[in-house]
Amino acid sequence: MEQNTKFISFDNYRSHNIFDKIISLDNLFLAWREFKRGKENKKDVQEFALNPEDNIFNLHRRLKNNNYLHSNYKSFYVCDPKLRHIHKASVIDRILHHAMVKIIEPIFEKSFIFDSYSNRKNKGTHRAIKRLKIFAWKLSRNNTKNVWVLKCDIKKFFENVNHDILIGLIKKKISNNQVIELISKIIYSFKGENKKGIPLGNLTSQIFSNVYLNELDQFIKRKLRIKYYLRYTDDFVILSDDDKNFHGLILKINEFLESKLDLQIHPQKVMIKKWKQGIDFLGYVDFPYYNILRTKTKNRILKRIKNSNYQSIQSYFGVLKHCRSSRIKTKIEFIIGNYNFK
């Protein structure tokens, strides 16, 4: 039988060693239950589920005896909408990723700024878009003044995360040598063409990306004292009632990224526009009184709808709740009426 998988509170384990929290059987079995949710039809998950107790006990033993080694990744490409190179770890490694994140995430979470919206509880794309509109309405004094928006993208962020810098940032919050060694095994398990990077596909990459770019957040908020700033993964926006300082800000931010994080702003993805012209951000184009779906996002939904199941169709309708969408809803309903769905 599987171990008791009751909720593990970070506060309840303060007296225990953080490494022991991560590798505890309770935490590993809980990580397994959470990991497998929605993946029961995957072949590798089904194979692991034939004997989960022995597999997890074996993982626990290897971790406790310092014999754990991260497996190699399976690599493939997805188009969503642009081509992305995904690296998939083994089931046992992904269970460890879940167990790791469950324990270390609360340590870092309290140091993140409020307006970081990627891969955080009670955040997400729609809250980021809503926050952008709140900022803009406040700055524009209820749309009576112009608001300028600077939008930037970090060039090939996931491919260019410097492993040594990342581990150094993690050490600022975690001093336990066993945990650092385990985290280092996960980080160094992946090396891109330039010997850097964190893999798209790892749950740990979500927390690591926020740890890494929290340095940028702190620089912009504390050093540059930018009030109206928000970030979602490697996209960030700054709002102002005057665009004259934007070019100077870009230079300062890029200098910080290059010198401190071994990154740079993507020179072809810098946008400066008035809010009333529409701000393309996170799949939507935001205007003062409404949002519309980005054209690429709309076309992607219409292209996929014929091969979608019921759950996917409902998720599309969920996306459309946050924008003007009567025309695309009509098109989707027409397609639904003419095809049989899974």
Short mmCIF file of C-alpha atoms in Angstrom, two decimals:
data_model
loop_
_atom_site.label_atom_id
_atom_site.label_comp_id
_atom_site.label_asym_id
_atom_site.label_seq_id
_atom_site.Cartn_x
_atom_site.Cartn_y
_atom_site.Cartn_z
CA MET A 1 0.00 0.00 0.00
CA GLU A 2 1.08 3.58 -0.64
CA GLN A 3 2.27 5.64 2.32
CA ASN A 4 0.02 8.15 4.05
CA THR A 5 -0.16 11.16 1.72
CA LYS A 6 -1.55 13.79 4.06
CA PHE A 7 -0.70 17.41 3.35
CA ILE A 8 2.83 18.30 4.41
CA SER A 9 3.09 21.73 5.99
CA PHE A 10 6.38 23.53 5.71
CA ASP A 11 5.84 25.10 9.16
CA ASN A 12 5.21 21.72 10.78
CA TYR A 13 8.71 20.58 9.82
CA ARG A 14 10.75 23.53 11.03
CA SER A 15 12.61 21.41 13.56
CA HIS A 16 13.67 18.89 10.92
CA ASN A 17 16.50 19.05 8.45
CA ILE A 18 15.33 20.45 5.09
CA PHE A 19 17.01 17.58 3.25
CA ASP A 20 15.07 15.08 5.35
CA LYS A 21 11.86 16.92 4.48
CA ILE A 22 12.55 16.58 0.77
CA ILE A 23 13.46 12.88 0.79
CA SER A 24 10.90 11.76 3.39
CA LEU A 25 8.64 8.94 2.24
CA ASP A 26 5.56 11.03 3.04
CA ASN A 27 6.79 13.79 0.75
CA LEU A 28 7.87 11.41 -2.04
CA PHE A 29 4.54 9.55 -2.04
CA LEU A 30 2.64 12.82 -2.00
CA ALA A 31 4.77 14.01 -4.92
CA TRP A 32 3.90 10.81 -6.81
CA ARG A 33 0.17 11.26 -6.26
CA GLU A 34 0.31 14.86 -7.44
CA PHE A 35 2.60 14.11 -10.37
CA LYS A 36 0.50 11.28 -11.82
CA ARG A 37 -2.74 13.28 -11.77
CA GLY A 38 -3.89 13.71 -15.37
CA LYS A 39 -1.06 11.51 -16.68
CA GLU A 40 -2.51 8.06 -16.00
CA ASN A 41 -2.74 7.29 -19.73
CA LYS A 42 0.97 7.91 -20.34
CA LYS A 43 2.98 4.73 -20.94
CA ASP A 44 5.91 5.61 -18.69
CA VAL A 45 3.56 6.57 -15.84
CA GLN A 46 1.59 3.33 -16.25
CA GLU A 47 4.82 1.32 -16.10
CA PHE A 48 5.91 3.11 -12.94
CA ALA A 49 2.44 2.60 -11.40
CA LEU A 50 2.81 -1.19 -11.66
CA ASN A 51 5.10 -1.07 -8.62
CA PRO A 52 5.13 2.45 -7.16
CA GLU A 53 6.02 1.46 -3.59
CA ASP A 54 9.25 -0.33 -4.50
CA ASN A 55 10.20 2.43 -6.94
CA ILE A 56 9.72 5.19 -4.38
CA PHE A 57 11.39 3.27 -1.56
CA ASN A 58 14.34 2.71 -3.89
CA LEU A 59 14.48 6.43 -4.70
CA HIS A 60 14.36 7.28 -0.99
CA ARG A 61 17.21 4.84 -0.29
CA ARG A 62 19.39 6.25 -3.06
CA LEU A 63 18.79 9.81 -1.88
CA LYS A 64 19.50 8.93 1.75
CA ASN A 65 22.72 7.10 0.82
CA ASN A 66 23.80 9.86 -1.60
CA ASN A 67 23.68 7.43 -4.53
CA TYR A 68 21.09 9.31 -6.56
CA LEU A 69 22.00 10.32 -10.12
CA HIS A 70 19.67 12.18 -12.45
CA SER A 71 18.78 10.25 -15.62
CA ASN A 72 19.19 11.50 -19.17
CA TYR A 73 16.40 13.43 -20.87
CA LYS A 74 14.21 12.49 -23.80
CA SER A 75 14.06 15.38 -26.21
CA PHE A 76 11.31 16.39 -28.64
CA TYR A 77 9.77 19.46 -30.23
CA VAL A 78 6.32 21.00 -29.85
CA CYS A 79 4.76 23.89 -31.72
CA ASP A 80 2.81 26.04 -29.24
CA PRO A 81 2.64 28.29 -31.23
CA LYS A 82 6.36 28.66 -31.94
CA LEU A 83 8.69 25.68 -32.08
CA ARG A 84 9.93 24.72 -28.61
CA HIS A 85 12.56 22.15 -27.68
CA ILE A 86 11.25 20.10 -24.74
CA HIS A 87 13.41 17.86 -22.57
CA LYS A 88 11.49 15.23 -20.61
CA ALA A 89 12.98 13.61 -17.52
CA SER A 90 12.18 10.08 -16.34
CA VAL A 91 9.19 9.50 -14.06
CA ILE A 92 11.36 8.93 -10.99
CA ASP A 93 13.26 12.17 -11.61
CA ARG A 94 10.05 14.12 -12.11
CA ILE A 95 8.69 12.76 -8.83
CA LEU A 96 11.83 14.05 -7.13
CA HIS A 97 11.32 17.41 -8.87
CA HIS A 98 7.82 17.62 -7.37
CA ALA A 99 9.09 16.62 -3.93
CA MET A 100 11.88 19.19 -4.14
CA VAL A 101 9.65 22.07 -5.27
CA LYS A 102 7.08 21.35 -2.56
CA ILE A 103 9.67 21.99 0.14
CA ILE A 104 11.90 24.71 -1.29
CA GLU A 105 9.25 26.86 -3.01
CA PRO A 106 7.96 28.44 0.25
CA ILE A 107 11.53 29.44 1.12
CA PHE A 108 11.84 31.54 -2.02
CA GLU A 109 8.24 32.62 -2.46
CA LYS A 110 8.30 35.21 0.32
CA SER A 111 11.26 37.01 -1.32
CA PHE A 112 9.53 37.46 -4.70
CA ILE A 113 7.88 40.75 -5.63
CA PHE A 114 4.09 40.91 -5.80
CA ASP A 115 4.05 41.61 -9.54
CA SER A 116 5.82 38.45 -10.70
CA TYR A 117 3.06 36.30 -12.19
CA SER A 118 4.53 33.16 -13.73
CA ASN A 119 4.21 29.76 -12.03
CA ARG A 120 2.99 31.13 -8.70
CA LYS A 121 -0.14 30.36 -6.72
CA ASN A 122 -2.97 32.84 -7.21
CA LYS A 123 -1.12 34.54 -10.06
CA GLY A 124 -1.08 33.55 -13.77
CA THR A 125 -1.66 35.23 -17.11
CA HIS A 126 -5.13 36.63 -16.46
CA ARG A 127 -4.14 38.22 -13.17
CA ALA A 128 -1.10 39.74 -14.90
CA ILE A 129 -3.28 41.23 -17.63
CA LYS A 130 -5.74 42.56 -15.06
CA ARG A 131 -2.86 44.13 -13.12
CA LEU A 132 -1.56 45.77 -16.30
CA LYS A 133 -4.97 47.37 -16.81
CA ILE A 134 -5.11 48.54 -13.18
CA PHE A 135 -1.69 50.17 -13.55
CA ALA A 136 -2.69 51.84 -16.80
CA TRP A 137 -5.99 53.20 -15.49
CA LYS A 138 -4.25 54.61 -12.44
CA LEU A 139 -1.46 56.25 -14.45
CA SER A 140 -3.86 57.62 -17.06
CA ARG A 141 -6.14 59.08 -14.39
CA ASN A 142 -9.13 57.18 -15.72
CA ASN A 143 -7.97 57.39 -19.34
CA THR A 144 -7.62 61.18 -19.41
CA LYS A 145 -3.84 61.11 -20.01
CA ASN A 146 -1.53 59.10 -22.26
CA VAL A 147 0.15 56.03 -20.80
CA TRP A 148 3.26 54.61 -22.43
CA VAL A 149 4.21 50.96 -22.16
CA LEU A 150 7.68 49.47 -22.57
CA LYS A 151 7.54 45.73 -23.24
CA CYS A 152 10.71 43.61 -23.36
CA ASP A 153 11.65 39.99 -23.80
CA ILE A 154 14.84 38.32 -22.55
CA LYS A 155 16.70 36.64 -25.40
CA LYS A 156 16.53 32.83 -25.23
CA PHE A 157 16.15 32.91 -21.46
CA PHE A 158 15.81 29.19 -20.68
CA GLU A 159 18.71 28.32 -22.97
CA ASN A 160 21.02 30.87 -21.35
CA VAL A 161 20.54 30.44 -17.60
CA ASN A 162 24.05 30.24 -16.14
CA HIS A 163 24.26 27.23 -13.83
CA ASP A 164 26.88 28.68 -11.50
CA ILE A 165 24.98 31.96 -11.10
CA LEU A 166 21.74 30.06 -10.40
CA ILE A 167 23.34 27.88 -7.73
CA GLY A 168 24.90 30.97 -6.17
CA LEU A 169 21.47 32.61 -5.93
CA ILE A 170 19.96 29.47 -4.39
CA LYS A 171 22.74 29.39 -1.77
CA LYS A 172 21.62 32.81 -0.55
CA LYS A 173 18.47 31.17 0.81
CA ILE A 174 19.53 27.56 1.39
CA SER A 175 22.69 26.70 3.31
CA ASN A 176 22.16 22.97 3.73
CA ASN A 177 24.97 21.25 1.80
CA GLN A 178 22.98 18.09 1.06
CA VAL A 179 20.15 20.11 -0.47
CA ILE A 180 22.57 22.23 -2.50
CA GLU A 181 24.26 19.07 -3.76
CA LEU A 182 20.91 17.57 -4.76
CA ILE A 183 19.77 20.78 -6.47
CA SER A 184 23.12 20.96 -8.27
CA LYS A 185 22.62 17.43 -9.62
CA ILE A 186 19.29 18.51 -11.09
CA ILE A 187 20.67 21.75 -12.54
CA TYR A 188 23.82 20.18 -14.03
CA SER A 189 21.80 17.25 -15.43
CA PHE A 190 20.98 19.49 -18.37
CA LYS A 191 23.40 21.33 -20.61
CA GLY A 192 22.40 23.02 -23.84
CA GLU A 193 24.60 23.72 -26.81
CA ASN A 194 26.34 26.53 -24.91
CA LYS A 195 26.74 24.39 -21.75
CA LYS A 196 24.07 26.46 -20.00
CA GLY A 197 20.31 26.42 -19.61
CA ILE A 198 17.42 24.85 -17.71
CA PRO A 199 15.08 22.50 -19.56
CA LEU A 200 11.57 23.33 -20.66
CA GLY A 201 9.64 20.44 -19.16
CA ASN A 202 11.10 20.31 -15.64
CA LEU A 203 8.88 21.49 -12.79
CA THR A 204 12.06 22.68 -11.10
CA SER A 205 12.73 25.01 -14.03
CA GLN A 206 9.65 27.00 -13.02
CA ILE A 207 10.94 27.82 -9.53
CA PHE A 208 14.52 28.20 -10.79
CA SER A 209 13.43 30.75 -13.42
CA ASN A 210 11.70 32.82 -10.76
CA VAL A 211 14.73 32.64 -8.46
CA TYR A 212 16.97 33.74 -11.32
CA LEU A 213 14.80 36.61 -12.57
CA ASN A 214 13.89 37.78 -9.08
CA GLU A 215 17.28 39.50 -9.28
CA LEU A 216 15.99 41.50 -12.23
CA ASP A 217 12.73 42.25 -10.40
CA GLN A 218 14.60 43.53 -7.36
CA PHE A 219 16.92 45.66 -9.49
CA ILE A 220 14.04 47.32 -11.34
CA LYS A 221 11.88 47.82 -8.24
CA ARG A 222 14.53 48.70 -5.64
CA LYS A 223 17.45 50.21 -7.57
CA LEU A 224 15.65 51.86 -10.48
CA ARG A 225 12.57 52.51 -8.31
CA ILE A 226 10.11 51.67 -11.06
CA LYS A 227 6.63 51.59 -9.57
CA TYR A 228 4.62 50.24 -12.49
CA TYR A 229 6.43 47.05 -13.45
CA LEU A 230 5.31 43.46 -13.87
CA ARG A 231 6.88 40.28 -15.22
CA TYR A 232 5.65 36.95 -16.55
CA THR A 233 8.57 34.51 -17.03
CA ASP A 234 10.95 36.30 -19.45
CA ASP A 235 8.47 38.98 -20.61
CA PHE A 236 8.18 42.18 -18.63
CA VAL A 237 6.45 45.53 -18.98
CA ILE A 238 7.03 48.99 -17.52
CA LEU A 239 4.35 51.68 -17.62
CA SER A 240 4.94 55.43 -17.49
CA ASP A 241 3.18 58.69 -18.30
CA ASP A 242 6.35 59.75 -20.17
CA ASP A 243 8.33 57.68 -22.66
CA LYS A 244 11.43 59.90 -22.65
CA ASN A 245 13.27 57.79 -20.07
CA PHE A 246 12.57 54.43 -21.68
CA HIS A 247 15.72 54.25 -23.81
CA GLY A 248 17.88 54.99 -20.78
CA LEU A 249 16.03 52.30 -18.80
CA ILE A 250 16.61 49.75 -21.54
CA LEU A 251 20.36 50.42 -21.43
CA LYS A 252 20.49 50.12 -17.62
CA ILE A 253 18.41 46.96 -17.55
CA ASN A 254 20.43 45.33 -20.31
CA GLU A 255 23.70 46.23 -18.58
CA PHE A 256 22.42 44.62 -15.38
CA LEU A 257 21.29 41.49 -17.21
CA GLU A 258 24.64 41.09 -18.97
CA SER A 259 26.83 41.78 -15.94
CA LYS A 260 24.85 39.99 -13.22
CA LEU A 261 22.82 37.28 -14.94
CA ASP A 262 24.68 36.55 -18.19
CA LEU A 263 21.54 37.46 -20.17
CA GLN A 264 20.41 40.21 -22.51
CA ILE A 265 17.22 41.86 -23.76
CA HIS A 266 16.12 40.57 -27.16
CA PRO A 267 16.85 43.57 -29.42
CA GLN A 268 14.05 42.65 -31.87
CA LYS A 269 11.43 42.30 -29.13
CA VAL A 270 11.47 45.72 -27.53
CA MET A 271 8.17 47.56 -27.92
CA ILE A 272 7.25 51.09 -26.89
CA LYS A 273 3.60 52.02 -27.47
CA LYS A 274 0.75 54.05 -26.09
CA TRP A 275 -1.73 51.99 -24.11
CA LYS A 276 -4.63 53.17 -26.26
CA GLN A 277 -2.88 51.66 -29.32
CA GLY A 278 -3.19 48.20 -27.79
CA ILE A 279 -0.55 46.26 -25.83
CA ASP A 280 0.14 42.72 -27.05
CA PHE A 281 0.86 40.77 -23.86
CA LEU A 282 0.38 37.12 -22.86
CA GLY A 283 -1.89 36.15 -25.74
CA TYR A 284 -4.18 39.18 -25.57
CA VAL A 285 -4.08 42.73 -26.87
CA ASP A 286 -5.03 45.09 -24.05
CA PHE A 287 -6.93 48.33 -24.74
CA PRO A 288 -8.38 50.76 -22.18
CA TYR A 289 -11.96 49.45 -22.31
CA TYR A 290 -11.53 45.89 -23.52
CA ASN A 291 -9.14 43.09 -24.52
CA ILE A 292 -9.04 41.14 -27.75
CA LEU A 293 -7.40 37.83 -28.49
CA ARG A 294 -4.03 38.01 -30.22
CA THR A 295 -4.46 37.04 -33.89
CA LYS A 296 -1.95 34.18 -33.62
CA THR A 297 -3.74 32.80 -30.57
CA LYS A 298 -7.13 33.02 -32.31
CA ASN A 299 -5.80 31.25 -35.42
CA ARG A 300 -4.19 28.54 -33.30
CA ILE A 301 -7.48 27.82 -31.51
CA LEU A 302 -9.43 27.63 -34.78
CA LYS A 303 -6.78 25.36 -36.29
CA ARG A 304 -6.85 22.93 -33.37
CA ILE A 305 -10.56 22.87 -32.63
CA LYS A 306 -11.38 20.08 -35.12
CA ASN A 307 -9.03 17.66 -33.33
CA SER A 308 -9.85 18.75 -29.79
CA ASN A 309 -11.65 16.83 -27.07
CA TYR A 310 -14.39 18.23 -24.83
CA GLN A 311 -11.95 19.32 -22.12
CA SER A 312 -9.77 21.24 -24.57
CA ILE A 313 -12.80 22.99 -26.07
CA GLN A 314 -13.88 24.11 -22.60
CA SER A 315 -10.38 25.46 -21.95
CA TYR A 316 -10.63 27.52 -25.15
CA PHE A 317 -13.93 28.99 -23.96
CA GLY A 318 -12.16 29.76 -20.68
CA VAL A 319 -9.55 31.79 -22.57
CA LEU A 320 -12.30 33.66 -24.42
CA LYS A 321 -14.00 34.76 -21.19
CA HIS A 322 -11.30 37.38 -20.73
CA CYS A 323 -11.72 39.27 -23.99
CA ARG A 324 -14.15 40.37 -26.69
CA SER A 325 -14.83 37.11 -28.43
CA SER A 326 -18.34 36.87 -29.87
CA ARG A 327 -17.12 36.25 -33.43
CA ILE A 328 -14.65 33.51 -32.58
CA LYS A 329 -17.19 31.87 -30.23
CA THR A 330 -19.65 31.77 -33.14
CA LYS A 331 -17.00 30.15 -35.38
CA ILE A 332 -16.15 27.56 -32.72
CA GLU A 333 -19.82 26.71 -32.17
CA PHE A 334 -20.25 26.32 -35.92
CA ILE A 335 -17.29 23.94 -36.11
CA ILE A 336 -18.55 21.99 -33.08
CA GLY A 337 -21.91 21.58 -34.79
CA ASN A 338 -20.28 20.00 -37.85
CA TYR A 339 -17.74 17.61 -36.28
CA ASN A 340 -17.80 14.74 -33.84
CA PHE A 341 -15.48 15.26 -30.89
CA LYS A 342 -13.59 12.83 -28.70
#
